[in-house]
mmCIF file of C-alpha atoms in Angstrom:
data_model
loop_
_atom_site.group_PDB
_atom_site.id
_atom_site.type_symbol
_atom_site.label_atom_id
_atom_site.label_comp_id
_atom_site.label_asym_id
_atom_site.label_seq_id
_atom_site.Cartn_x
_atom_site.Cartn_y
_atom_site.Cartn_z
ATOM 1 C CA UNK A 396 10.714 -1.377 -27.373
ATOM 2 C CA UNK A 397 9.242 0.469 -24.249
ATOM 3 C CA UNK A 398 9.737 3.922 -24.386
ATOM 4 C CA UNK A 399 9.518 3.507 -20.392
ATOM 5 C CA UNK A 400 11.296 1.044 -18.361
ATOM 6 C CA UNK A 401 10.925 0.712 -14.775
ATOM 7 C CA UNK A 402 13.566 -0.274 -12.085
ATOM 8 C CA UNK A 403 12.076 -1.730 -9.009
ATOM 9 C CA UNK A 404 14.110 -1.391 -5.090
ATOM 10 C CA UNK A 405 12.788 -3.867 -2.939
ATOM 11 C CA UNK A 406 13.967 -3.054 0.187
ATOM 12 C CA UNK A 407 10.921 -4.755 1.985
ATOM 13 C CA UNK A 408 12.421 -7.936 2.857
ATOM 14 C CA UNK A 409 9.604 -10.500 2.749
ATOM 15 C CA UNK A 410 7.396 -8.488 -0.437
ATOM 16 C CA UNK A 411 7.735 -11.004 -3.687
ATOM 17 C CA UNK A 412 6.648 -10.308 -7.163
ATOM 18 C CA UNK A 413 6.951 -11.383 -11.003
ATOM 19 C CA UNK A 414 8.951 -8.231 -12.211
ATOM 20 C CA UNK A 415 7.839 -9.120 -15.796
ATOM 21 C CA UNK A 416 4.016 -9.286 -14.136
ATOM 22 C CA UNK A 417 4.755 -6.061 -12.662
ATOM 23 C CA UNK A 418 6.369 -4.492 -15.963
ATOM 24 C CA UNK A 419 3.223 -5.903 -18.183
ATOM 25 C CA UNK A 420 1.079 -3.936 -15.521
ATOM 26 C CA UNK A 421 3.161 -0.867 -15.654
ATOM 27 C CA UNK A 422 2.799 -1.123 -19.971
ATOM 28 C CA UNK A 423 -0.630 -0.943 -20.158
ATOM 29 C CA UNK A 424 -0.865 1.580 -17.764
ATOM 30 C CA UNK A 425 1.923 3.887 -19.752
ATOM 31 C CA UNK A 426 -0.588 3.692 -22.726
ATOM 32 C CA UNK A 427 -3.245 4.915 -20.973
ATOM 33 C CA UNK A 428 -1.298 7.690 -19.684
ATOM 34 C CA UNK A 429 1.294 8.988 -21.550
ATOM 35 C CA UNK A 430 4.047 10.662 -19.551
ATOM 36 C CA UNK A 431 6.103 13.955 -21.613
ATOM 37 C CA UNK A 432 9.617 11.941 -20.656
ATOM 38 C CA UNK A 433 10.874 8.844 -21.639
ATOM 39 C CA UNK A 434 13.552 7.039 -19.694
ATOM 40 C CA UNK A 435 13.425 5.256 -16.148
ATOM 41 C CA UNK A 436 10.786 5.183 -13.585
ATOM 42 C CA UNK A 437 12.300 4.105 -10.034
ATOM 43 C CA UNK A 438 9.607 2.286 -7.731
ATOM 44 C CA UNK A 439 11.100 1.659 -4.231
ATOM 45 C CA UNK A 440 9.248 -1.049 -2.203
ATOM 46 C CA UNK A 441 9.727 0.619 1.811
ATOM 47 C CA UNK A 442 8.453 -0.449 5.248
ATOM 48 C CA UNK A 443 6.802 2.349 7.488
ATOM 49 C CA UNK A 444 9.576 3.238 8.872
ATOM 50 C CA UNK A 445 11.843 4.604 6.064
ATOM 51 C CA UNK A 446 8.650 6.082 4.458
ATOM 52 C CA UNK A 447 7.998 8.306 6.654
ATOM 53 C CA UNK A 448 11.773 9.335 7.229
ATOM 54 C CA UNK A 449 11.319 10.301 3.161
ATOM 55 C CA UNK A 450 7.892 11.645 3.979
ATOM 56 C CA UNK A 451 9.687 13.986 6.426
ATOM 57 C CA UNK A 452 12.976 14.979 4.701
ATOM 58 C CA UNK A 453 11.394 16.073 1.707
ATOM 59 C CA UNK A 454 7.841 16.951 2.234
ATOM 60 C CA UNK A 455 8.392 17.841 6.596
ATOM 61 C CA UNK A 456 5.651 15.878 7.483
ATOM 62 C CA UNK A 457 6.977 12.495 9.370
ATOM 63 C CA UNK A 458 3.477 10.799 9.245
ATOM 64 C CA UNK A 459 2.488 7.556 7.789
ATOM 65 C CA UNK A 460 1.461 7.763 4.394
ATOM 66 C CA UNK A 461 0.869 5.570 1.783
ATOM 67 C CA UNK A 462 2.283 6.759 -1.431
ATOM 68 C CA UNK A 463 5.208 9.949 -2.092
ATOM 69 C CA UNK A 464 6.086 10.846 -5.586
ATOM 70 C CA UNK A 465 8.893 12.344 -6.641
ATOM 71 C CA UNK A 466 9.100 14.443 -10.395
ATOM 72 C CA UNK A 467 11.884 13.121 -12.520
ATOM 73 C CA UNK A 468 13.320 15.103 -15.430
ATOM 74 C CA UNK A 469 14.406 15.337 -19.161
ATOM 75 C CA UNK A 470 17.859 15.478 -18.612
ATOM 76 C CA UNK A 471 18.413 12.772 -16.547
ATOM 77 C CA UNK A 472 16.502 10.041 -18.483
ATOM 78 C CA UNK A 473 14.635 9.962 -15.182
ATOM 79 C CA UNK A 474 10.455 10.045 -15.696
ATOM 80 C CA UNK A 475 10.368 10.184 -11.932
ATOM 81 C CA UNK A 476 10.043 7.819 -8.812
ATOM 82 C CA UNK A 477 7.198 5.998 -6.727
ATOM 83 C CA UNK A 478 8.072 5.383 -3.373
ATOM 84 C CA UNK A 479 5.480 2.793 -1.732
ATOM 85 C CA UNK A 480 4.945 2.014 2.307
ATOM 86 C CA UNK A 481 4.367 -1.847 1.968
ATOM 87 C CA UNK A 482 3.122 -1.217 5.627
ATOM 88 C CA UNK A 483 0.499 0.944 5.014
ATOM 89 C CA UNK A 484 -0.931 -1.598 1.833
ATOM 90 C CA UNK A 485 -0.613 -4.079 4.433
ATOM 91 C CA UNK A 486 -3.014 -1.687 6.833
ATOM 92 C CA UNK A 487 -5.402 -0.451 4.812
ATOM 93 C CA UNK A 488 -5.767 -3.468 2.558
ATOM 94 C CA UNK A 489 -7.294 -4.924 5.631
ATOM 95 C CA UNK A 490 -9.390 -2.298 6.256
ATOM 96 C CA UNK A 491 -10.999 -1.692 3.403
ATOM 97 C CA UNK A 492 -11.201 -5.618 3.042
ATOM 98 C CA UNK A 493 -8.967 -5.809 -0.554
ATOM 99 C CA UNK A 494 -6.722 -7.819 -1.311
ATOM 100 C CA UNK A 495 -3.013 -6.654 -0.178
ATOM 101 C CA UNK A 496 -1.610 -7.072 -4.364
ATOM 102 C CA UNK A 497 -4.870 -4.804 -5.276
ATOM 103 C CA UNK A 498 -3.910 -2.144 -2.743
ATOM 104 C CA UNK A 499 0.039 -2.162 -3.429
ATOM 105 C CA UNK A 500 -1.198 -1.682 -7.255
ATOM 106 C CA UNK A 501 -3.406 1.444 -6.469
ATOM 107 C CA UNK A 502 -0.502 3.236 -4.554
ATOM 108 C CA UNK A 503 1.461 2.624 -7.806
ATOM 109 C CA UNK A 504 -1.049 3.920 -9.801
ATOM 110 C CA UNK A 505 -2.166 6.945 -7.209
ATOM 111 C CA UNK A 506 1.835 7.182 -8.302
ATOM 112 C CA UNK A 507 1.984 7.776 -11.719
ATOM 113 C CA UNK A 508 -1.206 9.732 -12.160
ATOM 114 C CA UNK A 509 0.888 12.410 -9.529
ATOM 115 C CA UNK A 510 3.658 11.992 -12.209
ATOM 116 C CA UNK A 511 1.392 12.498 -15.235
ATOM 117 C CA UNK A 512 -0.427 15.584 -13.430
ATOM 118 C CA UNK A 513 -2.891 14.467 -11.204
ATOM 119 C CA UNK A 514 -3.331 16.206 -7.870
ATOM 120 C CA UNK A 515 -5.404 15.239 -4.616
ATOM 121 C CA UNK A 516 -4.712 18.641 -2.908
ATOM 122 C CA UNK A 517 -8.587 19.977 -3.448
ATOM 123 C CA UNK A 518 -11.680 18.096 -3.158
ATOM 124 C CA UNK A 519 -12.763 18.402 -6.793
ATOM 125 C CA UNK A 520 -8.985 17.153 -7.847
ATOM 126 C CA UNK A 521 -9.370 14.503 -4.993
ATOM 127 C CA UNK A 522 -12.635 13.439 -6.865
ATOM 128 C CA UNK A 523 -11.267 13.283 -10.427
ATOM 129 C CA UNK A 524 -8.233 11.415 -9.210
ATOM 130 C CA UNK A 525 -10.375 8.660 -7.366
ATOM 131 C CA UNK A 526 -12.350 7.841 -10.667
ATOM 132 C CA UNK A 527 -9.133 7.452 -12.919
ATOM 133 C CA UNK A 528 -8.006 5.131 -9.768
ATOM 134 C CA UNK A 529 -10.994 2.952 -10.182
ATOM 135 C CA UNK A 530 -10.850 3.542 -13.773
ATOM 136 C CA UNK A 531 -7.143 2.180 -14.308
ATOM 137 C CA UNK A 532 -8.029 -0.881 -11.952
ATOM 138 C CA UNK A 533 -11.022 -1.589 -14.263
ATOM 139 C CA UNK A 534 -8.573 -2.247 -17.428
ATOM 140 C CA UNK A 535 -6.258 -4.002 -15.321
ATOM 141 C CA UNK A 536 -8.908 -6.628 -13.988
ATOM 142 C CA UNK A 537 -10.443 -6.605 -17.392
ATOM 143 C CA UNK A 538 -6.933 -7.219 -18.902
ATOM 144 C CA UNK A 539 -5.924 -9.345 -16.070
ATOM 145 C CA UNK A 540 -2.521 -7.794 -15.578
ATOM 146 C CA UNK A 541 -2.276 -8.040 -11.580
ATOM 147 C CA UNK A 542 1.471 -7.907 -10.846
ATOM 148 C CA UNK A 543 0.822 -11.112 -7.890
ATOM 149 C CA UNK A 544 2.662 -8.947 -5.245
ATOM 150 C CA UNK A 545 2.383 -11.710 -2.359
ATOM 151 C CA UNK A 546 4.101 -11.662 1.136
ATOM 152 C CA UNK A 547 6.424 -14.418 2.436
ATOM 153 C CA UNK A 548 4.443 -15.361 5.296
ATOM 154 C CA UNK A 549 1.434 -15.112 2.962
ATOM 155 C CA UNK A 550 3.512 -17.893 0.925
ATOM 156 C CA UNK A 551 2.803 -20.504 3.628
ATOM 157 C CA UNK A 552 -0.733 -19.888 3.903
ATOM 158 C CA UNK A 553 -1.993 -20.398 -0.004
#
């Protein structure tokens, strides 16, 4: 039994996924970082838009951004949440000539290393984060564990 489950929001209408794909990839990367809570990790699938409303109302900075975390607690059963911008992994994916599912799965891992202490703030934080990033997407090739995020119109082409 997983000391972790996840609940996913999709509120990006044409994003589709394998939510056990998606909960295999979220296992394996529990055991590689253990969080102090146990309970229910929220991930919310958003376009730009509502992301950087969020962005805004609770960190008062209304620009684009790819990823926001947000600490859960004891208490509530709640390890914490992962807020996405679908948009943005759209963007960037094509910029830096990934593949859209491989960029959607960093932002959730840039995710739960915030919730398991990581910190980009400083340069030498920035650094250490970046190599557990590549790190964590090293097991998951290895282990083959990509959760196949795919959009619709992407469904028509392949």
């Amino acid at each position: 039994m997983a000391l972790i489950s996840v609940e996913y929001s999709n509120l990006y209408p044409v994003l589709f996924f394998d939510e056990q794909k998606a909960n295999n990839f979220f296992q394996r990367i529990f055991r590689l970082h253990e969080h102090k809570f146990k309970g229910v990790l929220s991930v919310v699938f958003l376009d730009e838009e509502e992301h950087c409303k969020l962005h805004g109302r609770f960190l008062k900075d209304y620009r684009p951004t790819d990823v926001i975390t947000f600490q859960g607690d004891s208490e509530s059963e709640m390890v914490g949440e992962i807020c996405v911008s679908v948009d943005k992994a759209i963007e960037e994916s094509k910029n830096q000539n990934l593949s859209f599912d491989m960029e959607l799965c960093l932002y959730l891992i840039h995710g739960w290393l915030h919730l398991v202490g990581f910190d980009d703030k400083s340069e030498i934080d920035r650094t250490l984060m970046r190599r557990e990033e590549k790190n964590v997407m090293c097991i998951i090739e290895k282990d083959e564990l990509w959760p196949d995020f795919v959009l619709a119109q992407n469904l028509q082409e392949g």
